[in-house]
Coordinates of C-alpha atoms in Angstrom, one line a residue:
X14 CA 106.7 96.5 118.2
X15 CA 109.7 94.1 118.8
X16 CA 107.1 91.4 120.2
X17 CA 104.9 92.2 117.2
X18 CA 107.9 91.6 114.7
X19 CA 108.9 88.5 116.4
X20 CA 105.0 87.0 115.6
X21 CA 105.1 88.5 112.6
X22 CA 108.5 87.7 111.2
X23 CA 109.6 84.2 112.5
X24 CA 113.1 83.1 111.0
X25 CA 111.8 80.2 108.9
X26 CA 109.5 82.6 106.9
X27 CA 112.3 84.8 106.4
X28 CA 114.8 82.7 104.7
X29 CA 112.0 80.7 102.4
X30 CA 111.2 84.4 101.4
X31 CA 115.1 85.1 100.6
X32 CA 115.6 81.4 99.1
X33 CA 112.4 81.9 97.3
X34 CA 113.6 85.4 95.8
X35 CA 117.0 84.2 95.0
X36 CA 116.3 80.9 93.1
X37 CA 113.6 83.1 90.9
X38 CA 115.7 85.7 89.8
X39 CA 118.2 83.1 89.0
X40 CA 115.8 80.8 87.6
X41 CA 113.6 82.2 86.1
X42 CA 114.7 83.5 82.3
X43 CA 114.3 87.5 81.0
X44 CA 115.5 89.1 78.1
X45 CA 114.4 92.6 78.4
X46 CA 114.3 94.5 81.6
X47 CA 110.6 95.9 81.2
X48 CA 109.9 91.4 81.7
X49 CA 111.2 91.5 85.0
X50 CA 108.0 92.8 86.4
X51 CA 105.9 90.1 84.6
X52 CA 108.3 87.7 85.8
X53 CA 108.3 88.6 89.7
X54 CA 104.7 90.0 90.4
X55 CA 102.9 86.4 90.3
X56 CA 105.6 84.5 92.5
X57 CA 105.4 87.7 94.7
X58 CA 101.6 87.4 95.3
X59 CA 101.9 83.3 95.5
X60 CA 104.6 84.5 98.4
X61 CA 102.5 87.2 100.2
X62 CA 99.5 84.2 100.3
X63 CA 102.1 81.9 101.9
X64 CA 103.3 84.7 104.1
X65 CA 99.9 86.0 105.7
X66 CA 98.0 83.4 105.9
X67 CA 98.6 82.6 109.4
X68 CA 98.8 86.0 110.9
X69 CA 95.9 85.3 112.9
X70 CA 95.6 81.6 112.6
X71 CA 98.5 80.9 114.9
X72 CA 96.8 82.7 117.5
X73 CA 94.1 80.1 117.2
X74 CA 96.6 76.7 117.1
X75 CA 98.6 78.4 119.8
X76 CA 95.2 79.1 122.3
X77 CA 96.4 82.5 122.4
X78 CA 93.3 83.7 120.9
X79 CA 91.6 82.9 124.3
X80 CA 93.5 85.2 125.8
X81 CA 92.6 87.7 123.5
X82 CA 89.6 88.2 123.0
X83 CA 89.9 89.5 126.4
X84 CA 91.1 92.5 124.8
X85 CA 88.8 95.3 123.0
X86 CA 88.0 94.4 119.7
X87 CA 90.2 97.6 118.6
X88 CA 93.2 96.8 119.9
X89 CA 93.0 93.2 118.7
X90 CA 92.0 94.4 115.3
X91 CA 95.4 97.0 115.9
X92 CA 97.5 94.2 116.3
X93 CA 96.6 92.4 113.3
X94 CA 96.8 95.2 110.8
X95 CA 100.0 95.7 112.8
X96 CA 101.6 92.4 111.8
X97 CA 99.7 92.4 108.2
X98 CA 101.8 96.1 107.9
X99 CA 105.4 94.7 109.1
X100 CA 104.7 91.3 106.9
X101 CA 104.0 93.7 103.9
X102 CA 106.7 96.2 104.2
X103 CA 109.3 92.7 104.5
X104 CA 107.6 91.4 101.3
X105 CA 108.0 94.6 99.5
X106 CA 111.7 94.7 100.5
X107 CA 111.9 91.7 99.1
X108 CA 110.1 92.5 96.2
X109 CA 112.6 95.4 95.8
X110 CA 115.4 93.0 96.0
X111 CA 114.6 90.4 93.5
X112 CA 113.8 93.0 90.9
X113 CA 117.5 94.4 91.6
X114 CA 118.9 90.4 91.1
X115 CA 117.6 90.0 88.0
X116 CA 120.1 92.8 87.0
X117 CA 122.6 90.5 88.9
X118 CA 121.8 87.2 87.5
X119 CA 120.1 87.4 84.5
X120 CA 122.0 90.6 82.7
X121 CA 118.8 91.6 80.8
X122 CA 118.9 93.9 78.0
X123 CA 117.1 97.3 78.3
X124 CA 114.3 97.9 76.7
X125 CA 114.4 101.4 74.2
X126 CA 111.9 104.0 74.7
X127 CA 111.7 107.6 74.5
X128 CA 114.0 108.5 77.2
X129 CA 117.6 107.7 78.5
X130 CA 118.6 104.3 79.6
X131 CA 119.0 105.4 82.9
X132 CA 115.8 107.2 83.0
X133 CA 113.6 104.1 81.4
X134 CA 115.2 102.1 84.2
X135 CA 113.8 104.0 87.1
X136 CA 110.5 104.6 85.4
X137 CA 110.3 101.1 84.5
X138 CA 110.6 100.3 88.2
X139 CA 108.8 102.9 89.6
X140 CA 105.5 101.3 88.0
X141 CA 106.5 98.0 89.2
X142 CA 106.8 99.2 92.6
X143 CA 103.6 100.5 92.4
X144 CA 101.8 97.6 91.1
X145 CA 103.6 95.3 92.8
X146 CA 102.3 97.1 96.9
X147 CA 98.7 96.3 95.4
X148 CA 99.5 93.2 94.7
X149 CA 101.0 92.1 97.6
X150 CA 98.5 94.0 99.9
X151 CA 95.6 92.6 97.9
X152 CA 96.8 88.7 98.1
X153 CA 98.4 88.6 101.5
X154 CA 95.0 90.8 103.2
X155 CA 92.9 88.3 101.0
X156 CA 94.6 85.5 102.4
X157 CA 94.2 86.4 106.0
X158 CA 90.5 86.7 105.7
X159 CA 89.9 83.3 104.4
X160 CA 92.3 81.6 106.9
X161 CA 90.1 83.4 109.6
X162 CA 86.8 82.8 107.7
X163 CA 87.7 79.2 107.9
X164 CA 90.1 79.5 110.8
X165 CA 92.5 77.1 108.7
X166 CA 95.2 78.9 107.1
X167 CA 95.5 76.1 104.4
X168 CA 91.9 76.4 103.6
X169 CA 93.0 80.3 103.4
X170 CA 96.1 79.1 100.8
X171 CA 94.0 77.1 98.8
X172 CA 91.7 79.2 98.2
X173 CA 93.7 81.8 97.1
X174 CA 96.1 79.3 95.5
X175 CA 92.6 78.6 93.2
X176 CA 92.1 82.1 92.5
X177 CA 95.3 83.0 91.9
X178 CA 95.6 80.3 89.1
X179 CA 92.3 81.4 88.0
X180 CA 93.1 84.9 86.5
X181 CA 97.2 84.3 85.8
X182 CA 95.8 81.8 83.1
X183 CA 95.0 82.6 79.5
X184 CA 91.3 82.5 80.3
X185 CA 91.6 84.7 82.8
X186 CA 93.3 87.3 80.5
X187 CA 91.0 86.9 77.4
X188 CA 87.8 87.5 79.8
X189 CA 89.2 90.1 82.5
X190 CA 91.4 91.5 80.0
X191 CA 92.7 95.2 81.8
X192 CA 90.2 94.3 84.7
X193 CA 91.8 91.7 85.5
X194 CA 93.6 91.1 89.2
X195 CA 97.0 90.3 87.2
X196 CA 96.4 93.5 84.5
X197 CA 100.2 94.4 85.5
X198 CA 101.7 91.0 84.5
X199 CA 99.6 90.8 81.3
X200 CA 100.3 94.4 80.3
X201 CA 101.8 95.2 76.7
X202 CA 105.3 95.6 77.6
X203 CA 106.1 97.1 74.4
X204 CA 104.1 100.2 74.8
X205 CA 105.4 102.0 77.8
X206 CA 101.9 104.5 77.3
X207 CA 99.2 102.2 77.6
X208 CA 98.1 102.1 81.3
X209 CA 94.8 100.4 81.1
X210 CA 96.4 97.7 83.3
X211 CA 95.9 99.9 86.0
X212 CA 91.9 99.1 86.3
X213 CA 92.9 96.1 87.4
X214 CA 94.8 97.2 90.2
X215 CA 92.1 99.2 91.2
X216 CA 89.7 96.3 91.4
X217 CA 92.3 95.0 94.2
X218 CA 92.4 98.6 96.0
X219 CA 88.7 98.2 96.0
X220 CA 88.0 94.6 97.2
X221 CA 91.1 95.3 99.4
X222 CA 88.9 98.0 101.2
X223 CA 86.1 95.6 101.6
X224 CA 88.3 93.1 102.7
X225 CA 90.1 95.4 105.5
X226 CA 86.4 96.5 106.1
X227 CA 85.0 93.0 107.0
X228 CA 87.8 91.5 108.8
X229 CA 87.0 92.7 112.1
X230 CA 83.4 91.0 111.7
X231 CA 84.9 88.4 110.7
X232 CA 87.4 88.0 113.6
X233 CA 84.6 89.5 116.2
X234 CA 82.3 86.4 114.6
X235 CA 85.0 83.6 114.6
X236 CA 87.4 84.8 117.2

């Protein structure tokens, strides 16, 4: 596990992930707490592609994919939804964190609904922490797949860096509308009932299962 962390979690991708969360939550304005979501879940997934996108490519620059594939396909698949497991649980620590310094930096007001302050709080970040484990399982498994497809993890960033862009814009909220991949961010805030947002996230637990379902084909294929 230790050796897998090490791969997994090198320093440099550690601290851009804490500079990264830091200079958000201090940069980027909210007024209301029930924005903070909106404001973090698109960085986050932007993060998680930037994050996973070499969890198997590095084994290709660094020839130690050779050695590999001397090892059955299981355990080499093993290893990879190893890493792809520790880099998600850091990035939803993360996650966890910057929601908490927005509260530090930004002082946003709370948002009234039909319970206690305290309650609204933790109910208004118990839905982000859901969303925001799709979301970053969706982007960062999504991102592995096309570095390996392509066995070029910038190929793998760009082409999530394209879709990405795609459906966070206008257009891609007028024509996905609830079904989009960014339903969450594009939710009405306002009314703390309306979970239609959540088809979109179940288009990501979907294609996420397709994704995880491919990947060893995929690595089998291109080694």
């Amino acid at each position: 596990m230790k050796y897998e962390m090490k791969i997994a979690l090198p320093i440099y991708k550690i601290v851009y992930a804490a500079f990264f969360t830091v200079m958000l939550s201090i940069v980027r304005g909210v007024a209301y707490t029930n924005e903070i979501g909106i404001a973090l879940e698109p960085p986050m997934a932007l993060l998680a592609v930037s994050f996973c996108a070499d969890t198997y490519t590095q084994e290709i620059t660094s020839k130690r994919s050779e050695i590999q594939r001397l090892c059955p396909m299981q355990k080499r698949m093993y290893c990879i939804y190893k890493r792809l497991v520790i880099q998600g649980i850091f990035l939803l620590t993360v996650s966890v964190i910057g929601y908490g310094l927005f509260f530090l930096f930004q002082k946003p007001i709370t948002f009234e609904i039909d319970k206690g302050i305290v309650e609204n709080e933790i109910y208004q970040f118990l839905i982000y922490f859901a969303a925001i484990i799709v979301t970053l399982g969706f982007w960062g498994l999504l991102s592995n797949l096309l570095s390996c497809i392509f066995r070029n993890m910038w190929v793998g960033i760009g082409g999530c860096l394209m879709l990405l862009l795609t459906t966070i814009s206008i257009l891609g909220d007028r024509y996905l509308g609830a079904w989009n991949l960014f339903s969450y961010t594009f939710r009405d805030v306002e009314n703390s009932g309306d979970f239609s947002w959540i088809c979109g996230k179940i288009v990501c637990i979907c294609i996420g299962m397709i994704m995880g379902a491919i990947l060893p084909k995929i690595i089998e294929k291109r080694g």
